[in-house]
Short mmCIF file of C-alpha atoms in Angstrom, two decimals:
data_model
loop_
_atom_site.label_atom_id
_atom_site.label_comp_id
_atom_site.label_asym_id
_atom_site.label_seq_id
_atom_site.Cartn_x
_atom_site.Cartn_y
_atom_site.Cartn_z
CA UNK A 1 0.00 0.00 0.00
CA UNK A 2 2.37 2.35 -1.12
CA UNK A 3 -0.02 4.58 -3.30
CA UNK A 4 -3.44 5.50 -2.48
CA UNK A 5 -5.74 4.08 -5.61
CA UNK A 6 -8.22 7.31 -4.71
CA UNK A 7 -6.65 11.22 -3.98
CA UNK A 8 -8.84 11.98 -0.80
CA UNK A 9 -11.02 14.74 -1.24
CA UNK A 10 -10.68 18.35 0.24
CA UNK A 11 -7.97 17.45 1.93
CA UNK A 12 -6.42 20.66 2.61
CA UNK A 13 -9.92 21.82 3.99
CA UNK A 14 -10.12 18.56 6.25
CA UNK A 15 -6.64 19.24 7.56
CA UNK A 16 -7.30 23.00 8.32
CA UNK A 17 -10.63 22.55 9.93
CA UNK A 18 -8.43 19.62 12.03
CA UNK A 19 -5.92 22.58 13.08
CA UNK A 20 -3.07 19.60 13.90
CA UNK A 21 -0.49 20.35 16.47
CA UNK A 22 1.75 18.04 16.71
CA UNK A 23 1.81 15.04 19.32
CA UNK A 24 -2.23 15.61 19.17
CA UNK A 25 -3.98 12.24 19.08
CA UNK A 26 -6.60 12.33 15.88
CA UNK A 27 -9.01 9.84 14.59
CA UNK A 28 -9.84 8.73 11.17
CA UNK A 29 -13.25 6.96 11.57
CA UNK A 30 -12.86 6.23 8.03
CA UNK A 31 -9.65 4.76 7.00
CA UNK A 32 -10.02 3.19 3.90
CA UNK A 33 -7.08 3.75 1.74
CA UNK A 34 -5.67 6.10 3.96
CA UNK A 35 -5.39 9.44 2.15
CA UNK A 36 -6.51 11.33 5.72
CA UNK A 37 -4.09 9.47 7.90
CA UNK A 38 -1.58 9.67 5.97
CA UNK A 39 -1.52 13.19 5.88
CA UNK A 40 -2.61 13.87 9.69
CA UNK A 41 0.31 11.69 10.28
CA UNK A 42 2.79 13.61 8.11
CA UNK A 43 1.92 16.51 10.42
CA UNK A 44 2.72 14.90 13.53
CA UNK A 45 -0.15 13.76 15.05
CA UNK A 46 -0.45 10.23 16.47
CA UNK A 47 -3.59 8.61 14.56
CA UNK A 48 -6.15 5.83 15.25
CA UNK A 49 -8.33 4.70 12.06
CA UNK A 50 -11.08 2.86 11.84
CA UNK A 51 -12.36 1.02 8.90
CA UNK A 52 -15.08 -1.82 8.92
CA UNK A 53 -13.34 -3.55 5.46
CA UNK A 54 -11.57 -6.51 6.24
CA UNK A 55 -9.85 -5.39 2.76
CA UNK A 56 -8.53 -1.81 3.94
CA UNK A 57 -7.69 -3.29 7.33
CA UNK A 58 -5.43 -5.97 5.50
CA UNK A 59 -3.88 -3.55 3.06
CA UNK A 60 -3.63 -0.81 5.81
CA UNK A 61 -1.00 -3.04 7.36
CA UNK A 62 2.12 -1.83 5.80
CA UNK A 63 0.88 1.72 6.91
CA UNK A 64 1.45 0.54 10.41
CA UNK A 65 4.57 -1.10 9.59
CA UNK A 66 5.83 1.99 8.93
CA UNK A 67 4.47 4.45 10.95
CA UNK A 68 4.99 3.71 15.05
CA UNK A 69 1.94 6.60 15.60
CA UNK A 70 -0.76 4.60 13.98
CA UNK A 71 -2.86 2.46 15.63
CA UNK A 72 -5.22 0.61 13.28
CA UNK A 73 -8.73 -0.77 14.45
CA UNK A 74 -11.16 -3.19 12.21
CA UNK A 75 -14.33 -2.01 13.91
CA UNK A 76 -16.70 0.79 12.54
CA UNK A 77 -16.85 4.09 13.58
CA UNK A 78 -20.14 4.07 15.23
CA UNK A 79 -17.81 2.52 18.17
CA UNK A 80 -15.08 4.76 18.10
CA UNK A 81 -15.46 6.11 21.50
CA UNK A 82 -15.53 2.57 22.94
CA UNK A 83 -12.35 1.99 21.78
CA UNK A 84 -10.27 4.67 23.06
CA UNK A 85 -8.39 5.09 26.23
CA UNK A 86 -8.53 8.84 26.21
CA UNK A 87 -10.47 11.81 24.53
CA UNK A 88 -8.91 13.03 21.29
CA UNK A 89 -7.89 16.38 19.88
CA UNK A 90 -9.93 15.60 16.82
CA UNK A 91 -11.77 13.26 14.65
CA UNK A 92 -12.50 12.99 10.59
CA UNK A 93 -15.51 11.51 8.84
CA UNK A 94 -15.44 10.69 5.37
CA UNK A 95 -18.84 8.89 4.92
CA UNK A 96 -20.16 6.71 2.34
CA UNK A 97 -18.25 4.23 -0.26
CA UNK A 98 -14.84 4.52 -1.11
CA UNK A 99 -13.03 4.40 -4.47
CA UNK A 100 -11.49 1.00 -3.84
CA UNK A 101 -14.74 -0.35 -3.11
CA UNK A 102 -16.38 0.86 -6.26
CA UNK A 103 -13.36 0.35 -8.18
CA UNK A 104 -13.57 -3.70 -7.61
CA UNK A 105 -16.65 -5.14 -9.83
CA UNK A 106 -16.32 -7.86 -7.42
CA UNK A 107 -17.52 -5.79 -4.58
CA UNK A 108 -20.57 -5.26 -6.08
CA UNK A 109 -20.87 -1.67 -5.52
CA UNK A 110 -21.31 -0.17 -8.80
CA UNK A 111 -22.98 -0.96 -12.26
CA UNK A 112 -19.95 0.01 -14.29
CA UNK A 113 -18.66 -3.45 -14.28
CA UNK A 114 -20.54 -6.53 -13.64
CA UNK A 115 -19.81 -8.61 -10.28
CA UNK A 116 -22.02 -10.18 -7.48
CA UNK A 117 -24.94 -8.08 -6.10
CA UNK A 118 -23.11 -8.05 -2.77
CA UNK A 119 -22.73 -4.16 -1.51
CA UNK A 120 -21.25 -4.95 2.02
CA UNK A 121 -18.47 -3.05 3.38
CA UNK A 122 -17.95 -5.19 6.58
CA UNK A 123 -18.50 -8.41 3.90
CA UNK A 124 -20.45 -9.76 6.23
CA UNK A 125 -24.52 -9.97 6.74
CA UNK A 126 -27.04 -9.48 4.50
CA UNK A 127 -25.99 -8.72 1.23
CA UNK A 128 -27.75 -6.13 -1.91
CA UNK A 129 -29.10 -10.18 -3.08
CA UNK A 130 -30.45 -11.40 0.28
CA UNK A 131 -32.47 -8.47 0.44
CA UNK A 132 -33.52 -7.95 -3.39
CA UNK A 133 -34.73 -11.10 -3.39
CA UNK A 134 -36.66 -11.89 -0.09
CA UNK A 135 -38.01 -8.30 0.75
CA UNK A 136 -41.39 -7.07 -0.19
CA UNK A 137 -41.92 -4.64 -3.31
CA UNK A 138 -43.29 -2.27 -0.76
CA UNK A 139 -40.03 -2.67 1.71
CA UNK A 140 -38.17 -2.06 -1.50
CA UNK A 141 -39.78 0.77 -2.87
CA UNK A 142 -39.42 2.61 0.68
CA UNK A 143 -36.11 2.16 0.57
CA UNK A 144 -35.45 3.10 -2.90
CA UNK A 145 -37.50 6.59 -2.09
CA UNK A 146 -36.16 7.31 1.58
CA UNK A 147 -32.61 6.40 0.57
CA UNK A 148 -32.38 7.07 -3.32
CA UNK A 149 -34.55 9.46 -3.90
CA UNK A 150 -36.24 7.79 -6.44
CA UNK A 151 -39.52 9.27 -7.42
CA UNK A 152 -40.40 6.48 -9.43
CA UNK A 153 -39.60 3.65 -6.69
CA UNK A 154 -42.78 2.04 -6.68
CA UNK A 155 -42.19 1.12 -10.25
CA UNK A 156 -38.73 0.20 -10.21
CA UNK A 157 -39.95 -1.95 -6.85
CA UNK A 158 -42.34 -3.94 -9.18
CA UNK A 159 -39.67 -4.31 -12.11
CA UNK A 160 -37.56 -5.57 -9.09
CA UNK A 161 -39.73 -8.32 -7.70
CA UNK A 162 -41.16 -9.37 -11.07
CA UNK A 163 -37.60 -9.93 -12.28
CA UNK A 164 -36.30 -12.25 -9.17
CA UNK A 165 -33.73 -14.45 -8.19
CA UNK A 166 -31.56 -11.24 -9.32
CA UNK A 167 -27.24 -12.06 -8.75
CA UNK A 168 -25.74 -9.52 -10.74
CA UNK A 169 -25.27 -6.29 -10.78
CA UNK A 170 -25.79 -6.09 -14.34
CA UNK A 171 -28.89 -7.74 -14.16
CA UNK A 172 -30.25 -5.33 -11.94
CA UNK A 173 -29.20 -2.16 -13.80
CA UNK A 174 -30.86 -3.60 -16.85
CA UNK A 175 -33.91 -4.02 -14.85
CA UNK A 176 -34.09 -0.70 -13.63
CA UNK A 177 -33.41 0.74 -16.83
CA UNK A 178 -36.05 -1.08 -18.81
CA UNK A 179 -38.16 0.15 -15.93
CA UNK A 180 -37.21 3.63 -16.37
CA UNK A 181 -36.44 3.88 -20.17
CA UNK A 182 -32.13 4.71 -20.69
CA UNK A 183 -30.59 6.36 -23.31
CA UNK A 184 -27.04 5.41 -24.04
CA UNK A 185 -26.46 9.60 -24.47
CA UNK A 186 -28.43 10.40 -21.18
CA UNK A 187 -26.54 12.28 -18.64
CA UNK A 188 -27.10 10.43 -15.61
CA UNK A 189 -27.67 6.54 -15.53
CA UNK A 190 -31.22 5.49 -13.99
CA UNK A 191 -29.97 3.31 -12.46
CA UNK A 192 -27.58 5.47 -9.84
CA UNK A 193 -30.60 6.37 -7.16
CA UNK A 194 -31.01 2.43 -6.61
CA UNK A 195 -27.76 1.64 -6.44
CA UNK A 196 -27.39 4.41 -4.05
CA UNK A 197 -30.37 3.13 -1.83
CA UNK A 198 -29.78 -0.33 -1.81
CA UNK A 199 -26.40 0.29 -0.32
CA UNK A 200 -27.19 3.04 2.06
CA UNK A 201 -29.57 0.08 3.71
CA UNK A 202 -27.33 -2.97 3.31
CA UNK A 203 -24.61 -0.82 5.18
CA UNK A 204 -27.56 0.86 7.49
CA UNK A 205 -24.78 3.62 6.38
CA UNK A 206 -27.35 6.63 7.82
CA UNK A 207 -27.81 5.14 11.14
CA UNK A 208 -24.45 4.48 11.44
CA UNK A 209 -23.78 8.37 10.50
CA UNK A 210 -26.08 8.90 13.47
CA UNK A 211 -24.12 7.10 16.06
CA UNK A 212 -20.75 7.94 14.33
CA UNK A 213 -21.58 11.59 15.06
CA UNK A 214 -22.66 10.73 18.38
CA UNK A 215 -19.90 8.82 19.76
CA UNK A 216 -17.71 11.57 18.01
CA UNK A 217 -19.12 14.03 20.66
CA UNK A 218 -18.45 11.52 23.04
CA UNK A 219 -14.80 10.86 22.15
CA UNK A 220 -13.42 14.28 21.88
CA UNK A 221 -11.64 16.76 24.05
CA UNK A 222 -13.03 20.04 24.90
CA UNK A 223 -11.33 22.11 22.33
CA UNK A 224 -11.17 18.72 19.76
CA UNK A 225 -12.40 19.21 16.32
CA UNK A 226 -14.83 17.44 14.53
CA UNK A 227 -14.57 17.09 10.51
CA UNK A 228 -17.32 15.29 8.22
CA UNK A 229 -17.05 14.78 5.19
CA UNK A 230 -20.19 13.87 2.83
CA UNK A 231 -21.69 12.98 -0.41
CA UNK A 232 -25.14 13.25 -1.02
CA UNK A 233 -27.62 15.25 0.39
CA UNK A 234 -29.48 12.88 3.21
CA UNK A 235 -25.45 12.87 4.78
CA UNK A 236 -25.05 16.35 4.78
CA UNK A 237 -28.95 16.95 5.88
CA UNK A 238 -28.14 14.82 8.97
CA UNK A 239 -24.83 16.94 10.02
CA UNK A 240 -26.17 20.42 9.41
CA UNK A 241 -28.77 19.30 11.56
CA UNK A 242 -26.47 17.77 14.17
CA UNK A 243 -24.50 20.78 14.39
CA UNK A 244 -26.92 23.29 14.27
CA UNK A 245 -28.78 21.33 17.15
CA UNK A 246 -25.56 20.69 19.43
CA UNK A 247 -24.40 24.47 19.41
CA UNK A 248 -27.94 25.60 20.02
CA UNK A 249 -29.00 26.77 17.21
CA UNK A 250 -32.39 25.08 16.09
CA UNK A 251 -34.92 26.98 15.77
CA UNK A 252 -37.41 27.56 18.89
CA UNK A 253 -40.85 26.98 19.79
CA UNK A 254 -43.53 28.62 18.89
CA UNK A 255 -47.57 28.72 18.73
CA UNK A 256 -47.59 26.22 16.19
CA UNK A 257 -44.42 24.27 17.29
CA UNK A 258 -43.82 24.44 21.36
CA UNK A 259 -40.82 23.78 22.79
CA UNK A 260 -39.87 20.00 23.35
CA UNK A 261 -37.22 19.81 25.69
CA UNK A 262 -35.75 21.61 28.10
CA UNK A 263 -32.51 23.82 26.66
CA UNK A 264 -29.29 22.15 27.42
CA UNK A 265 -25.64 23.10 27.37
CA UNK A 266 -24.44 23.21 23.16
CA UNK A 267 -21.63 20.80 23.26
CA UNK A 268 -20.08 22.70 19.82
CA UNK A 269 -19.31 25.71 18.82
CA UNK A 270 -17.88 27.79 16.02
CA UNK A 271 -19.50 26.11 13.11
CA UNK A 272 -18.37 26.46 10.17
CA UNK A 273 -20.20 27.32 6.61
CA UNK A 274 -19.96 24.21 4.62
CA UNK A 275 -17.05 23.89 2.24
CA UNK A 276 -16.75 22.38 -1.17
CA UNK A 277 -14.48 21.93 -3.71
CA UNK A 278 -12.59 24.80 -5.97
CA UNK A 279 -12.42 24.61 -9.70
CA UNK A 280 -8.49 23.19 -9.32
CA UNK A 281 -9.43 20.09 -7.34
CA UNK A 282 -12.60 19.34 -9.32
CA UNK A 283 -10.18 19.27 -12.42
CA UNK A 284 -8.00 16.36 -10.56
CA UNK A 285 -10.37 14.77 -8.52
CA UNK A 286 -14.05 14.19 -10.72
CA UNK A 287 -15.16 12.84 -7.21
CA UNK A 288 -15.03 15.66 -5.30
CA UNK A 289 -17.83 17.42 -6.68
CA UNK A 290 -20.45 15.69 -4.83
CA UNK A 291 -18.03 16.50 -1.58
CA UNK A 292 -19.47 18.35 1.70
CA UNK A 293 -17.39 19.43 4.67
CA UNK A 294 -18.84 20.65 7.75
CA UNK A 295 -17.21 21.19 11.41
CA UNK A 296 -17.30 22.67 14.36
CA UNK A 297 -15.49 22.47 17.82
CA UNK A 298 -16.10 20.68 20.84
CA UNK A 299 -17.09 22.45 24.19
CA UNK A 300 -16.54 22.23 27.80
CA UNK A 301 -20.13 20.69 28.23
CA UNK A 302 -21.11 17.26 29.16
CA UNK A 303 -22.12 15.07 25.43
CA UNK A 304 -25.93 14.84 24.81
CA UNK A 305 -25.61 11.26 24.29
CA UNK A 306 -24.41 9.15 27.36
CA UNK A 307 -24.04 6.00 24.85
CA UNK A 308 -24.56 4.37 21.32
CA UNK A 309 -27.98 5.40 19.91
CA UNK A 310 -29.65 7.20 17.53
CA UNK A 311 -28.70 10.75 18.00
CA UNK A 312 -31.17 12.79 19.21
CA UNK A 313 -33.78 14.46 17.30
CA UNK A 314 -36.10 11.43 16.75
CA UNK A 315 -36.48 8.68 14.44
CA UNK A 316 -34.52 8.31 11.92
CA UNK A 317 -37.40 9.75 8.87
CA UNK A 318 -37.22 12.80 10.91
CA UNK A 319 -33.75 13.49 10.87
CA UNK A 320 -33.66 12.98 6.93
CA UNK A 321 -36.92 15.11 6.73
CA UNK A 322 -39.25 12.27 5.35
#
């Protein structure tokens, strides 16, 4: 692992918003191939990463070979705080699939190349197939709406069921094409918002996002800095929320809306505007256009949430605004 396959996105903005010292202690809750670390390391900072990928845990190896200030952990982020000895100067969050996994048809991540409907980071558990093939069209469609977007799930749903055993992800791009209609010149593939979905639930990738954030509250130092990183909308709905609740700034009650809790203590401050890639990156790095930070700073005051949950806020259609 000597070369990253994938250039990490906003980097530079990730490593300002971090505002290293060095001999800080920083997480990576998202190791994969190692683009952050690498470069919190390089400015002195001891890091623990976390990666749920039996793959980027393996090839992360030589990493920690070589560097005696990483500490490597094959565990997902959600859990982060349970695995530390000691609060952290800061933490990083670069959410959703990574290049690697998308880049291996054998993964069964994307449509580009054909491979087993799989879809699991952890490779383990129910896979894109087991739940294709055994879930109700309207389980399906839900998720294809909630989690893709897709104003035409209920169709796509049918074209699903009526098409089963599906194995491949070829076979289930052609399905959702023919149930769509696709032109070869079209701009966007129809098939994208179900790939999307169906992974975002295989993974359960937006609770996890809710407990990541969570136990990232939990974990750091008054002072630490948290960093996020996302790429769709849902993500970056869920940690403008987050933020915006935890440094006290949701809106208040009113006639029509009455206050439902009691005020407590914001455990962030200093916000910052969300930040997205410049014209130079986008021309290197096609990927970062979809690309979200958001951060903030931890307080003084005590974390909202005492342990793994959802984060508060309510169920999880609230918190995505379904």
């Amino acid at each position: 692992m000597s070369d990253a396959p994938h250039i990490p996105v906003l980097l530079d903005e990730v490593l300002d918003a971090l505002a290293i010292a060095p001999g800080e202690t920083h997480v990576d809750g998202t190791f994969g191939a190692g683009g952050y670390t690498r470069a919190m390391l390089g400015r002195g900072a001891k890091v623990i990463a976390f990666d749920r990928d039996p793959d980027a845990i393996a090839n992360g190896q030589a990493l920690v070979a070589a560097e005696s200030g990483l500490t490597l952990v094959h565990r997902e982020f959600s859990g982060l705080d349970q695995a530390l000895d000691a609060r952290v100067d800061g933490v990083v969050l670069d959410i959703g699939v990574s290049s690697m996994q998308l880049d291996q048809a054998e993964r069964g991540f994307s449509f580009q190349g054909d491979g087993p409907l799989d879809m699991r980071m952890a490779q383990a558990g129910e896979s894109a197939a087991d739940f294709l093939n055994t879930a109700d069209e309207a389980a399906i469609a839900d998720v294809l709406y909630h989690y893709g977007e897709e104003p035409r799930s209920r169709r796509v749903a049918q074209a699903i069921v009526a098409a089963r055993p599906l194995t491949r992800t070829g076979e289930l791009a052609a399905v959702v094409r023919r149930a769509l209609g696709y032109r070869p010149h079209d701009k966007k593939d129809p098939a994208t918002r179900t790939f999307q979905a169906i992974r975002i639930h295989v993974n359960r990738e937006l609770d996890e996002l809710a407990d990541g954030l969570a136990a990232a509250e939990r974990a750091l130092k008054p002072g630490g800095r948290l960093a996020v990183v996302t790429f769709h909308s849902l993500e970056d709905r869920m940690v403008k929320r987050f933020f915006r609740e935890r440094a006290g700034q949701m809106p208040g009650g009113s006639r029509h809306l009455p206050e439902q809790a009691a005020a407590r203590a914001p455990s962030f401050a200093h916000v910052g505007k969300a930040v997205r890639a410049g014209e130079v990156e986008l021309a290197r790095n096609p990927r970062a256009r979809s690309a979200t930070l958001r951060f903030a700073t931890r307080t003084e005051s005590p974390a909202w949430s005492a342990g793994k949950g959802r984060a508060p806020g309510g169920e999880l259609s609230q918190e995505l605004g379904v």
